[in-house]
Amino acid sequence: MVSRFGLSVALATPFDASGQIAILPMVTQARACLGAGCSSATLFGTTGEGASVGTAERRIVTEAMLAAGIPAHRLVAGVLVDAAEDAAEQARHALQCGVRNILLAPPSYFKNVGEDGLFGWFSAVFAALGPLARGILLYNIPSVTMVPLPLTLIGRLCAAFPGVIAGVKDSGGDWSYSEALLRAHGDMVILIGDERHLARSVRQGGQGAISGMANFVTGEIRAMAEDGRDDARVGSFVLELLRFSVIPAVKVMVARKTGDERWLTVRPPLEPIGSQGRQQVAAAYDRLFATEPA
C-alpha cells in the first residue's frame, strides 16, 4: 500500500496590478496552509489558474518556493497544456526540482477523442520525460477539459509505464465513477477533488485530496481528507461557490482571510467577482461556519 497522501492545498495564484504573479503573498499563503496541516501545496492547478501561467513563470514561482525554504517534497505541480512537448517541459523542470508529484491533465483542445489517442498523448509525455518520469497523478476533470479518463485507460497506462503513475485526482463530481475508481485502483493514490464526496471516499480507501477550499478552511478539509469526517457545512459552501465562477469565488475567500486584495485579481479570460457577489460569498461563509459541524 502506498503511503498516505493527505491534504494538498490547491494553491490560488495572486496577481499584482500589472498582472504579474505576486510571489511573496503566494509563498506566504503556501506556508500558512502547510503550517495549518496541509501535507503539500499544489501549484498551477485549476484553482491556481495553471492554464494561464506560462512555463517561464512556473520556473520562477517554483524556485521562489524552494528559496523560501519550502521543501520540494511538499510541492505538487499542475500541468494543464495540450502539446505533449509543452507538458513534458513543464513537468521536467518541476521533477528536476524534486517536487512530490505532477498533476497531469489530459489535452483538452480536441474533444471527443478516443482512448487510444489519449493513451498516445500520455505515452508521448512520459517518453519525453524518460527516466525523470515518476509521481504522476492523472487528473480527471471533465467539466473543464471535456475529456474524461476511462478506467481502462488508467489501467493501460499503469501497465505500460510501471512506477510512473502514482494515482488519480478525480474532480469529475460523479460518485459512481469515483467509487468504481476506488474499487479498480485502490492500490494507488486516489484523491477526490469534489469536497462533497471527499469524506465518503476516504472511508472507502481514498488517500486524501487536492482541495481549493483548503486555502481558507484548512482544518475542516483536513478532517475530511485524513479522517473521513463528514462536515455538512463544507458541502453547503461548495454549492454557494458554484453560484459563481468558482476560481474567482475561492480567491474572494483568500482575500478575505489574508486581508490582501491582490487575491481578487484573476487573469483573462476569467473575470473577477463584483462587490455584490463578494458580499454574498462572505455572508454564506459566515452563516455556515459560525456554527459547529453537523
Tab-separated table of C-alpha atoms in Angstrom:
chain	number	residue	atom	x	y	z
A	1	MET	CA	0.000	0.000	0.000
A	2	VAL	CA	1.201	3.496	-0.857
A	3	SER	CA	1.948	5.939	1.927
A	4	ARG	CA	-0.912	8.269	2.655
A	5	PHE	CA	-1.080	11.401	0.536
A	6	GLY	CA	-3.111	13.549	2.950
A	7	LEU	CA	-4.333	17.037	2.101
A	8	SER	CA	-2.736	19.242	-0.533
A	9	VAL	CA	-3.979	22.796	-0.841
A	10	ALA	CA	-4.782	23.692	-4.450
A	11	LEU	CA	-2.988	26.980	-4.037
A	12	ALA	CA	-4.590	30.052	-5.586
A	13	THR	CA	-2.330	32.440	-7.507
A	14	PRO	CA	-2.265	36.169	-6.649
A	15	PHE	CA	-1.544	38.800	-9.291
A	16	ASP	CA	-0.374	42.373	-8.856
A	17	ALA	CA	-1.831	45.434	-10.579
A	18	SER	CA	0.258	44.788	-13.709
A	19	GLY	CA	-0.964	41.213	-13.994
A	20	GLN	CA	2.277	39.617	-12.830
A	21	ILE	CA	2.307	36.858	-10.228
A	22	ALA	CA	2.727	38.321	-6.743
A	23	ILE	CA	5.358	35.938	-5.420
A	24	LEU	CA	5.539	36.977	-1.767
A	25	PRO	CA	1.837	36.564	-0.898
A	26	MET	CA	1.813	33.254	-2.769
A	27	VAL	CA	4.733	31.958	-0.735
A	28	THR	CA	3.109	33.291	2.453
A	29	GLN	CA	-0.156	31.505	1.633
A	30	ALA	CA	1.663	28.251	0.926
A	31	ARG	CA	3.465	28.483	4.265
A	32	ALA	CA	0.225	29.264	6.106
A	33	CYS	CA	-1.582	26.264	4.624
A	34	LEU	CA	1.333	23.919	5.274
A	35	GLY	CA	1.548	25.245	8.820
A	36	ALA	CA	-2.178	24.614	9.286
A	37	GLY	CA	-1.791	20.931	8.475
A	38	CYS	CA	-1.638	20.508	4.705
A	39	SER	CA	0.863	17.856	3.684
A	40	SER	CA	1.690	19.702	0.463
A	41	ALA	CA	0.794	22.650	-1.737
A	42	THR	CA	-0.270	22.147	-5.345
A	43	LEU	CA	0.934	24.907	-7.648
A	44	PHE	CA	-0.667	25.766	-11.012
A	45	GLY	CA	-3.712	23.530	-10.685
A	46	THR	CA	-7.217	24.541	-11.716
A	47	THR	CA	-7.714	26.763	-8.664
A	48	GLY	CA	-4.266	28.222	-9.297
A	49	GLU	CA	-5.247	29.239	-12.859
A	50	GLY	CA	-2.496	26.938	-14.076
A	51	ALA	CA	-3.644	27.048	-17.691
A	52	SER	CA	-2.913	30.804	-17.641
A	53	VAL	CA	0.560	30.534	-16.084
A	54	GLY	CA	3.391	30.250	-18.589
A	55	THR	CA	6.378	27.948	-18.473
A	56	ALA	CA	8.862	30.684	-17.538
A	57	GLU	CA	6.599	31.939	-14.747
A	58	ARG	CA	6.291	28.424	-13.349
A	59	ARG	CA	10.034	28.147	-13.053
A	60	ILE	CA	10.212	31.459	-11.201
A	61	VAL	CA	7.448	30.530	-8.750
A	62	THR	CA	8.749	27.014	-8.080
A	63	GLU	CA	12.263	28.263	-7.469
A	64	ALA	CA	10.930	31.047	-5.228
A	65	MET	CA	9.101	28.459	-3.121
A	66	LEU	CA	12.295	26.458	-2.722
A	67	ALA	CA	14.349	29.567	-1.974
A	68	ALA	CA	11.835	30.473	0.736
A	69	GLY	CA	12.562	27.175	2.479
A	70	ILE	CA	9.513	25.188	1.390
A	71	PRO	CA	10.787	21.632	0.795
A	72	ALA	CA	10.373	20.304	-2.732
A	73	HIS	CA	8.734	17.132	-1.414
A	74	ARG	CA	5.897	19.301	-0.103
A	75	LEU	CA	5.095	20.701	-3.553
A	76	VAL	CA	2.929	19.291	-6.340
A	77	ALA	CA	2.997	20.884	-9.807
A	78	GLY	CA	-0.042	21.017	-12.055
A	79	VAL	CA	0.465	20.655	-15.810
A	80	LEU	CA	-2.551	21.715	-17.896
A	81	VAL	CA	-1.463	22.061	-21.529
A	82	ASP	CA	-2.277	20.435	-24.868
A	83	ALA	CA	1.058	19.819	-26.588
A	84	ALA	CA	2.905	16.776	-25.248
A	85	GLU	CA	6.184	18.645	-25.704
A	86	ASP	CA	4.985	21.520	-23.515
A	87	ALA	CA	3.615	19.132	-20.899
A	88	ALA	CA	6.948	17.329	-20.720
A	89	GLU	CA	8.892	20.593	-20.496
A	90	GLN	CA	6.814	21.898	-17.587
A	91	ALA	CA	6.890	18.558	-15.791
A	92	ARG	CA	10.616	18.134	-16.388
A	93	HIS	CA	11.611	21.307	-14.562
A	94	ALA	CA	9.347	20.523	-11.609
A	95	LEU	CA	10.652	16.964	-11.346
A	96	GLN	CA	14.241	18.149	-11.592
A	97	CYS	CA	13.458	20.441	-8.657
A	98	GLY	CA	12.305	17.371	-6.709
A	99	VAL	CA	8.569	18.034	-6.376
A	100	ARG	CA	6.437	15.339	-4.830
A	101	ASN	CA	4.068	14.817	-7.754
A	102	ILE	CA	2.953	16.091	-11.135
A	103	LEU	CA	-0.793	16.636	-11.521
A	104	LEU	CA	-1.213	15.960	-15.243
A	105	ALA	CA	-4.448	16.754	-17.067
A	106	PRO	CA	-5.261	15.306	-20.486
A	107	PRO	CA	-5.099	17.561	-23.554
A	108	SER	CA	-8.378	19.429	-23.868
A	109	TYR	CA	-8.491	21.390	-27.125
A	110	PHE	CA	-9.654	18.404	-29.178
A	111	LYS	CA	-12.964	16.964	-27.989
A	112	ASN	CA	-14.497	13.503	-28.433
A	113	VAL	CA	-11.088	11.851	-28.670
A	114	GLY	CA	-10.763	8.106	-28.227
A	115	GLU	CA	-8.927	6.151	-25.572
A	116	ASP	CA	-6.146	5.178	-27.965
A	117	GLY	CA	-5.498	8.827	-28.740
A	118	LEU	CA	-5.282	9.729	-25.059
A	119	PHE	CA	-3.005	6.760	-24.440
A	120	GLY	CA	-0.761	8.003	-27.219
A	121	TRP	CA	-0.617	11.526	-25.787
A	122	PHE	CA	0.277	10.419	-22.259
A	123	SER	CA	2.792	7.962	-23.711
A	124	ALA	CA	4.478	10.785	-25.628
A	125	VAL	CA	4.756	12.883	-22.443
A	126	PHE	CA	6.296	10.014	-20.474
A	127	ALA	CA	8.657	9.115	-23.297
A	128	ALA	CA	9.864	12.724	-23.451
A	129	LEU	CA	10.457	12.721	-19.694
A	130	GLY	CA	12.397	9.476	-19.885
A	131	PRO	CA	13.914	8.377	-16.554
A	132	LEU	CA	12.585	11.521	-14.843
A	133	ALA	CA	9.006	10.280	-15.212
A	134	ARG	CA	7.581	9.492	-11.788
A	135	GLY	CA	4.883	10.527	-9.347
A	136	ILE	CA	2.260	11.282	-11.989
A	137	LEU	CA	-1.260	11.985	-10.747
A	138	LEU	CA	-3.673	11.680	-13.662
A	139	TYR	CA	-6.216	14.499	-13.487
A	140	ASN	CA	-9.840	13.679	-14.288
A	141	ILE	CA	-11.778	16.940	-14.529
A	142	PRO	CA	-14.140	16.559	-17.497
A	143	SER	CA	-16.246	19.580	-16.508
A	144	VAL	CA	-13.239	21.667	-17.564
A	145	THR	CA	-11.389	19.524	-20.113
A	146	MET	CA	-14.441	17.784	-21.625
A	147	VAL	CA	-12.090	14.783	-21.783
A	148	PRO	CA	-12.923	12.071	-19.234
A	149	LEU	CA	-10.353	9.461	-18.244
A	150	PRO	CA	-11.830	5.951	-18.622
A	151	LEU	CA	-10.822	3.406	-16.003
A	152	THR	CA	-9.484	1.202	-18.774
A	153	LEU	CA	-7.130	3.991	-19.890
A	154	ILE	CA	-5.786	4.344	-16.351
A	155	GLY	CA	-5.155	0.605	-16.209
A	156	ARG	CA	-3.376	0.626	-19.577
A	157	LEU	CA	-1.099	3.497	-18.550
A	158	CYS	CA	-0.220	1.807	-15.256
A	159	ALA	CA	0.647	-1.406	-17.072
A	160	ALA	CA	2.635	0.308	-19.811
A	161	PHE	CA	4.560	2.651	-17.501
A	162	PRO	CA	5.218	0.798	-14.228
A	163	GLY	CA	6.319	3.070	-11.427
A	164	VAL	CA	5.315	6.252	-13.296
A	165	ILE	CA	1.627	6.639	-12.387
A	166	ALA	CA	1.212	7.391	-8.680
A	167	GLY	CA	-2.536	7.856	-8.721
A	168	VAL	CA	-5.549	9.827	-9.895
A	169	LYS	CA	-7.171	13.067	-8.851
A	170	ASP	CA	-10.855	12.753	-9.637
A	171	SER	CA	-12.659	16.084	-9.855
A	172	GLY	CA	-15.480	14.788	-12.002
A	173	GLY	CA	-18.141	15.087	-9.314
A	174	ASP	CA	-19.653	11.739	-10.371
A	175	TRP	CA	-19.723	9.473	-7.338
A	176	SER	CA	-20.382	6.332	-9.391
A	177	TYR	CA	-17.111	6.949	-11.272
A	178	SER	CA	-15.252	7.754	-8.046
A	179	GLU	CA	-16.492	4.577	-6.396
A	180	ALA	CA	-15.506	2.465	-9.399
A	181	LEU	CA	-12.093	4.166	-9.438
A	182	LEU	CA	-11.553	3.308	-5.773
A	183	ARG	CA	-12.507	-0.310	-6.424
A	184	ALA	CA	-10.355	-0.703	-9.523
A	185	HIS	CA	-7.288	1.274	-8.480
A	186	GLY	CA	-7.398	1.482	-4.707
A	187	ASP	CA	-3.772	0.358	-4.562
A	188	MET	CA	-2.827	3.819	-5.889
A	189	VAL	CA	-3.269	7.331	-4.527
A	190	ILE	CA	-6.895	8.189	-5.246
A	191	LEU	CA	-7.788	11.803	-4.493
A	192	ILE	CA	-11.244	13.350	-4.719
A	193	GLY	CA	-11.473	16.962	-5.842
A	194	ASP	CA	-15.180	17.480	-5.131
A	195	GLU	CA	-15.303	18.168	-1.397
A	196	ARG	CA	-18.915	16.962	-1.251
A	197	HIS	CA	-17.656	13.394	-1.847
A	198	LEU	CA	-14.372	13.656	-0.008
A	199	ALA	CA	-15.110	12.151	3.399
A	200	ARG	CA	-17.018	9.223	1.916
A	201	SER	CA	-14.160	8.461	-0.481
A	202	VAL	CA	-11.637	8.439	2.372
A	203	ARG	CA	-13.789	5.986	4.291
A	204	GLN	CA	-13.685	3.748	1.211
A	205	GLY	CA	-9.922	3.861	0.844
A	206	GLY	CA	-9.184	7.258	-0.717
A	207	GLN	CA	-5.823	8.748	0.152
A	208	GLY	CA	-6.861	12.384	0.655
A	209	ALA	CA	-7.461	15.415	-1.528
A	210	ILE	CA	-6.135	18.327	-3.515
A	211	SER	CA	-8.599	20.996	-2.478
A	212	GLY	CA	-9.176	24.635	-3.340
A	213	MET	CA	-11.222	25.136	-0.188
A	214	ALA	CA	-8.144	24.221	1.844
A	215	ASN	CA	-6.952	27.759	1.052
A	216	PHE	CA	-9.357	29.110	3.679
A	217	VAL	CA	-10.911	26.257	5.694
A	218	THR	CA	-7.818	24.115	6.041
A	219	GLY	CA	-8.700	22.421	9.314
A	220	GLU	CA	-12.166	21.422	8.188
A	221	ILE	CA	-10.951	19.967	4.894
A	222	ARG	CA	-8.082	18.202	6.633
A	223	ALA	CA	-10.529	16.399	8.942
A	224	MET	CA	-12.403	15.169	5.878
A	225	ALA	CA	-9.274	14.236	3.879
A	226	GLU	CA	-7.416	12.473	6.665
A	227	ASP	CA	-10.125	11.164	8.979
A	228	GLY	CA	-13.076	10.746	6.610
A	229	ARG	CA	-15.107	13.018	8.862
A	230	ASP	CA	-18.286	14.437	7.314
A	231	ASP	CA	-18.873	18.186	7.538
A	232	ALA	CA	-22.193	19.339	6.107
A	233	ARG	CA	-21.025	22.947	6.165
A	234	VAL	CA	-18.386	22.220	3.546
A	235	GLY	CA	-20.854	20.638	1.144
A	236	SER	CA	-23.234	23.546	1.588
A	237	PHE	CA	-20.483	26.069	0.910
A	238	VAL	CA	-19.461	24.220	-2.257
A	239	LEU	CA	-22.998	24.873	-3.512
A	240	GLU	CA	-22.599	28.553	-2.649
A	241	LEU	CA	-19.322	28.737	-4.569
A	242	LEU	CA	-20.950	27.082	-7.571
A	243	ARG	CA	-23.337	30.030	-7.828
A	244	PHE	CA	-20.352	31.932	-9.196
A	245	SER	CA	-17.291	31.222	-11.285
A	246	VAL	CA	-15.511	29.005	-8.769
A	247	ILE	CA	-11.918	30.190	-9.146
A	248	PRO	CA	-12.686	33.898	-8.556
A	249	ALA	CA	-15.022	32.887	-5.712
A	250	VAL	CA	-12.262	30.944	-3.967
A	251	LYS	CA	-9.985	33.962	-4.368
A	252	VAL	CA	-12.630	36.143	-2.697
A	253	MET	CA	-12.264	33.966	0.379
A	254	VAL	CA	-8.457	34.020	0.270
A	255	ALA	CA	-8.535	37.818	0.018
A	256	ARG	CA	-10.877	37.944	2.990
A	257	LYS	CA	-8.690	35.569	5.004
A	258	THR	CA	-5.452	37.414	4.266
A	259	GLY	CA	-6.724	40.986	4.026
A	260	ASP	CA	-4.809	41.319	0.737
A	261	GLU	CA	-6.940	42.440	-2.218
A	262	ARG	CA	-4.367	41.248	-4.745
A	263	TRP	CA	-6.019	37.874	-4.376
A	264	LEU	CA	-9.169	39.230	-6.020
A	265	THR	CA	-7.420	39.630	-9.379
A	266	VAL	CA	-7.782	36.859	-11.939
A	267	ARG	CA	-6.149	36.517	-15.332
A	268	PRO	CA	-8.196	36.919	-18.505
A	269	PRO	CA	-10.256	35.275	-19.806
A	270	LEU	CA	-11.532	34.876	-16.222
A	271	GLU	CA	-13.234	37.888	-14.690
A	272	PRO	CA	-13.328	38.930	-11.031
A	273	ILE	CA	-16.497	38.794	-8.979
A	274	GLY	CA	-18.130	42.146	-8.312
A	275	SER	CA	-18.664	43.671	-4.889
A	276	GLN	CA	-22.211	42.332	-4.515
A	277	GLY	CA	-21.086	38.800	-5.319
A	278	ARG	CA	-18.178	39.105	-2.906
A	279	GLN	CA	-20.595	40.108	-0.169
A	280	GLN	CA	-22.824	37.137	-0.936
A	281	VAL	CA	-19.915	34.682	-0.775
A	282	ALA	CA	-18.705	36.148	2.523
A	283	ALA	CA	-22.200	36.144	4.020
A	284	ALA	CA	-22.697	32.485	3.089
A	285	TYR	CA	-19.381	31.596	4.700
A	286	ASP	CA	-20.275	33.451	7.909
A	287	ARG	CA	-23.703	31.828	8.052
A	288	LEU	CA	-22.319	28.310	7.640
A	289	PHE	CA	-19.068	28.389	9.544
A	290	ALA	CA	-20.333	30.342	12.532
A	291	THR	CA	-21.799	27.017	13.683
A	292	GLU	CA	-20.179	23.749	14.697
A	293	PRO	CA	-20.099	20.897	12.147
A	294	ALA	CA	-23.284	18.924	11.767
